[in-house]
CSV table of C-alpha atoms in Angstrom, one decimal:
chain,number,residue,atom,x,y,z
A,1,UNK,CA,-3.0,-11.3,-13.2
A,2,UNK,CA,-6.6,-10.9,-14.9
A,3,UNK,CA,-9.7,-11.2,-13.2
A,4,UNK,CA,-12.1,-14.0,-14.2
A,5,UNK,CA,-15.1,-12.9,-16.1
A,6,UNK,CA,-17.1,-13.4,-13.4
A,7,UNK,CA,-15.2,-11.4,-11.1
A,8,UNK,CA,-16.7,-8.6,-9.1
A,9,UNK,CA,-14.4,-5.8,-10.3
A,10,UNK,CA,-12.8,-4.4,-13.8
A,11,UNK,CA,-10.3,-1.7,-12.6
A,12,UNK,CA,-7.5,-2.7,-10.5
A,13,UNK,CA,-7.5,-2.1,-6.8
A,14,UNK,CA,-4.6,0.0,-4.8
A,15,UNK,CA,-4.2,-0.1,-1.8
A,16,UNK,CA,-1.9,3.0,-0.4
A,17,UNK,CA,-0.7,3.6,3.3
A,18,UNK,CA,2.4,3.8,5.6
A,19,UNK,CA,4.2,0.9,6.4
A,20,UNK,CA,2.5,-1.5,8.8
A,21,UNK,CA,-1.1,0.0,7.9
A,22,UNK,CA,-2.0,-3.6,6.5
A,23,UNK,CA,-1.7,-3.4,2.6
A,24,UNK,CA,-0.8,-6.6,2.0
A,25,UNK,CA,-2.8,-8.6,4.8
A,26,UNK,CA,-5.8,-6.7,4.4
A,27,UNK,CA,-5.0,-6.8,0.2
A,28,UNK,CA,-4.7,-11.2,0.5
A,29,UNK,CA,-7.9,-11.0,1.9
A,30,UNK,CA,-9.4,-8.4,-0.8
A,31,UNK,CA,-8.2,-10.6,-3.9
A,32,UNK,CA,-9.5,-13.6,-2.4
A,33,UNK,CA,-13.1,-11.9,-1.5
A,34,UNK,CA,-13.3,-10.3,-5.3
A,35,UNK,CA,-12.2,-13.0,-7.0
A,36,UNK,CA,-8.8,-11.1,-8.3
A,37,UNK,CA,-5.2,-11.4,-7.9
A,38,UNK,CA,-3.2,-10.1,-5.2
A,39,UNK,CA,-0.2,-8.2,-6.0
A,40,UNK,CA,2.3,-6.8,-3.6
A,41,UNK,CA,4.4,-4.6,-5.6
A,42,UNK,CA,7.2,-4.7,-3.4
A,43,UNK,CA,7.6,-8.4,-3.6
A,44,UNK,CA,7.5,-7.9,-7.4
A,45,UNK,CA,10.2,-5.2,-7.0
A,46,UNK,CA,12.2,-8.2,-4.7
A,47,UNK,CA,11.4,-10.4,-7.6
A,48,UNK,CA,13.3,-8.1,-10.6
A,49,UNK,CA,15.9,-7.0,-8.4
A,50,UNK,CA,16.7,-10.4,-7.6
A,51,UNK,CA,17.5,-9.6,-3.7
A,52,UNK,CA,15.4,-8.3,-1.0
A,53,UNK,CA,14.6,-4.3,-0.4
A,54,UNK,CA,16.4,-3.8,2.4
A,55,UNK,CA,19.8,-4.9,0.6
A,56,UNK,CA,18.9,-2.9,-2.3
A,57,UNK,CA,17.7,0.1,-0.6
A,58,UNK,CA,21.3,-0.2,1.8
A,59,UNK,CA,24.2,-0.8,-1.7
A,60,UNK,CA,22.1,1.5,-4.2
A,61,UNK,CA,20.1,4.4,-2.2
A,62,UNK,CA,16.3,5.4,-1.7
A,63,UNK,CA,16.7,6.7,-5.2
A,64,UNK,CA,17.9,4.1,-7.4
A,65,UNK,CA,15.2,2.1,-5.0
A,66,UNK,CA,12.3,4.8,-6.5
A,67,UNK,CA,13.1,4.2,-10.2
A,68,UNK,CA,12.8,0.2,-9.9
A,69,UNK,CA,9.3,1.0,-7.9
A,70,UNK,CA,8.2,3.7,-10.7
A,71,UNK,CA,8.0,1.1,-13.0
A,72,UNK,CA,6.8,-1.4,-11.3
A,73,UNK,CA,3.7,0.2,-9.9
A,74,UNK,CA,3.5,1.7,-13.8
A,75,UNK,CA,3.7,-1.8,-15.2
A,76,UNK,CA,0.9,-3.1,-13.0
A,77,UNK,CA,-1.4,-0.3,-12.1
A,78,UNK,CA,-2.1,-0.6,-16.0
A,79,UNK,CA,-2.9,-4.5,-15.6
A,80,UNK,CA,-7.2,-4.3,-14.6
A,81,UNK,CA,-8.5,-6.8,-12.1
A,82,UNK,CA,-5.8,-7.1,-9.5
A,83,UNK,CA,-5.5,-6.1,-6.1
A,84,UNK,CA,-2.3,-4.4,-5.7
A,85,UNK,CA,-0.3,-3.7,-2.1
A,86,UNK,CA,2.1,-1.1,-2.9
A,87,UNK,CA,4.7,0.0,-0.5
A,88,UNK,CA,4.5,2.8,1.8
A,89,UNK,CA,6.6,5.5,-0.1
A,90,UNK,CA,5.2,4.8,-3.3
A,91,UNK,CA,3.2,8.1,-3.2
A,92,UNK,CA,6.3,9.9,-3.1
A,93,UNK,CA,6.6,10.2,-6.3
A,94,UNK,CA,4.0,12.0,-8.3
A,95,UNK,CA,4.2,9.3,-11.4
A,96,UNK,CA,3.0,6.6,-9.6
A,97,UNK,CA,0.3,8.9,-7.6
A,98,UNK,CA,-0.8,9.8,-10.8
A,99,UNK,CA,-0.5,6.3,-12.7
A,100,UNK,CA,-2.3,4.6,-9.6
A,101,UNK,CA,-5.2,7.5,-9.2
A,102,UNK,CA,-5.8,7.4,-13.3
A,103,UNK,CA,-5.6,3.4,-13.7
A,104,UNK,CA,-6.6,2.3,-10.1
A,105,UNK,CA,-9.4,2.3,-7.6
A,106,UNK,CA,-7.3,3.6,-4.8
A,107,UNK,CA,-8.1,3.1,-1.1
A,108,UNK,CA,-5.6,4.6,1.4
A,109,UNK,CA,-6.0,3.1,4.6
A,110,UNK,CA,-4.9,5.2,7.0
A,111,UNK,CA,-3.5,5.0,10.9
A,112,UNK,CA,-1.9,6.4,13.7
A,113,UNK,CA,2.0,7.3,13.8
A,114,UNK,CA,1.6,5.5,17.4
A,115,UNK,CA,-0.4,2.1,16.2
A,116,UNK,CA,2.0,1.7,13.5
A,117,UNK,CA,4.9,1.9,16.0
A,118,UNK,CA,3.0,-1.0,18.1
A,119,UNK,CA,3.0,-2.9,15.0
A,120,UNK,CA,6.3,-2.4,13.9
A,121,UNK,CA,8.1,-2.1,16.9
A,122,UNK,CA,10.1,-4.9,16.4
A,123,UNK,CA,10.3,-5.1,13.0
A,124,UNK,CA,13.9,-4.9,11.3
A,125,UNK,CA,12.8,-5.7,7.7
A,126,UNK,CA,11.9,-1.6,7.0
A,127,UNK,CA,15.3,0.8,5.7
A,128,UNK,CA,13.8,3.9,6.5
A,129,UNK,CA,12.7,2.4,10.6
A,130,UNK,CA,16.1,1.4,11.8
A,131,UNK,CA,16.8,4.5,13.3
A,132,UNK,CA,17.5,5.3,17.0
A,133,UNK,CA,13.3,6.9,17.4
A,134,UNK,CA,11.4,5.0,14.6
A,135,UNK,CA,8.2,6.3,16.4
A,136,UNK,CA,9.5,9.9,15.3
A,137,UNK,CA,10.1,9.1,12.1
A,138,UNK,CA,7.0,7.4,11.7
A,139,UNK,CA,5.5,10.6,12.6
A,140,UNK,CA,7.7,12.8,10.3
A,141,UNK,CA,6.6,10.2,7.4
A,142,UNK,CA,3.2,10.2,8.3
A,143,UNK,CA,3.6,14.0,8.4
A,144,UNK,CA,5.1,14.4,5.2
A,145,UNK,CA,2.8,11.4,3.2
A,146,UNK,CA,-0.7,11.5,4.5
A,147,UNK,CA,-1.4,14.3,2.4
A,148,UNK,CA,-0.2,12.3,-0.8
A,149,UNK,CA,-1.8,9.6,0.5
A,150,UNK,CA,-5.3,11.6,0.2
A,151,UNK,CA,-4.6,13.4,-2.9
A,152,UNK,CA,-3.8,9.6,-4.6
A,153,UNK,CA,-6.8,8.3,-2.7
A,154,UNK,CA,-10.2,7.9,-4.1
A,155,UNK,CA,-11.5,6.3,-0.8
A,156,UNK,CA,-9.9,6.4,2.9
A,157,UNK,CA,-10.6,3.6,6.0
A,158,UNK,CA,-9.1,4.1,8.9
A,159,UNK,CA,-7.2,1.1,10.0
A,160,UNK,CA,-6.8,1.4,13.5
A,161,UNK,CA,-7.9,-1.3,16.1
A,162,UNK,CA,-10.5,-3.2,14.1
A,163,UNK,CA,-9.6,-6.8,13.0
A,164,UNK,CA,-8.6,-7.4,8.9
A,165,UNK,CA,-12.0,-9.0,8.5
A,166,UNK,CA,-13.7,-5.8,9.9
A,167,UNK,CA,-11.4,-3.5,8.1
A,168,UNK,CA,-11.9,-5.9,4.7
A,169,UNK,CA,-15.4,-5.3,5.2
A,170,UNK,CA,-14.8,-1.4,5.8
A,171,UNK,CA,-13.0,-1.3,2.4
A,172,UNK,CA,-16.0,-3.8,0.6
A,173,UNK,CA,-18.9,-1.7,1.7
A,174,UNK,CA,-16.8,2.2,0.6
A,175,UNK,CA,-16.4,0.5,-2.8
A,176,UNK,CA,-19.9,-1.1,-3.1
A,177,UNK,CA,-21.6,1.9,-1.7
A,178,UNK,CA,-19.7,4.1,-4.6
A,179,UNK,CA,-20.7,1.2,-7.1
A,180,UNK,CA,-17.6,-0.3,-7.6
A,181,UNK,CA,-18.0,-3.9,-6.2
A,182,UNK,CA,-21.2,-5.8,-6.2
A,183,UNK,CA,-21.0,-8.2,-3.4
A,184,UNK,CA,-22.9,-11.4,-3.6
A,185,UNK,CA,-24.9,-12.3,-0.2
């Protein structure tokens, strides 16, 4: 999960936000414009559980669910050069807010209880959505994490309406305007 030598960034990249905020499609896109691997940490947390999150999350509990992510996202927020997705409770916990801020270029890309719901609407994949009003709890979780969200975060893009490609480019130009990236023409 290194970075070629040629690569256009050192530190790993984290991408933080609420479920359906595009981490992992806007993070595919990241790793292949840098030149780094893309990591979604909860498929790496599907991957040592040996079944998927959902199943987990149902038999063992939210925290049980917590400690496998804690060391995940420790594990490879320490690995440079990646691009990593993480999943949208992850800044729950102040260990991996402060293992992602300390070893990670952390962008939190941020959106609307409401667009979230229009993307999610019908997804049945998410534990903590299959309740009776999932657009109330996505406002109580956006309620409750956007301020972790900005404490972990060293940059924010609003994710809205724009395409990926516009908000790839939104997330290129924060990090090559603070230095971070340089991007070839």
């Amino acid at each position: 999960m290194h970075l070629p030598a040629d690569s256009a960034v050192s530190r790993s990249l984290a991408l933080v936000g609420m479920p359906g905020s595009g981490k992992s499609t806007v993070g595919k896109l990241l790793g292949r414009r840098l030149g780094g691997a893309f990591v979604d940490t909860d498929a790496c947390i599907e991957a040592r559980l040996g079944d998927s999150i959902r199943a987990f999350f149902e038999r063992e509990g939210e925290d049980a669910f917590r400690d496998v992510e804690t060391q995940v996202i420790a594990e490879l927020a320490a690995q440079p050069g990646c691009v990593l997705a993480t999943g949208g409770g992850a800044v729950l916990r102040q260990a991996n807010r402060e293992a992602l801020r300390r070893c990670c270029d952390v962008v939190y890309l941020r959106c609307a209880p409401e667009e979230l719901y229009r993307r999610l609407r019908n997804d049945t994949q998410r534990p903590l959505l299959q309740v009776a009003d999932p657009l109330a709890r996505l406002r109580e979780m956006h309620a409750q994490r956007d301020p972790l969200y900005r404490e972990t975060a060293h940059f924010i893009v609003e994710t809205g309406r724009p395409t990926v490609q516009a908000q790839v480019s939104m997330v290129l130009s924060q990090l090559e305007l603070a230095g971070i990236v340089t991007l070839r023409p």
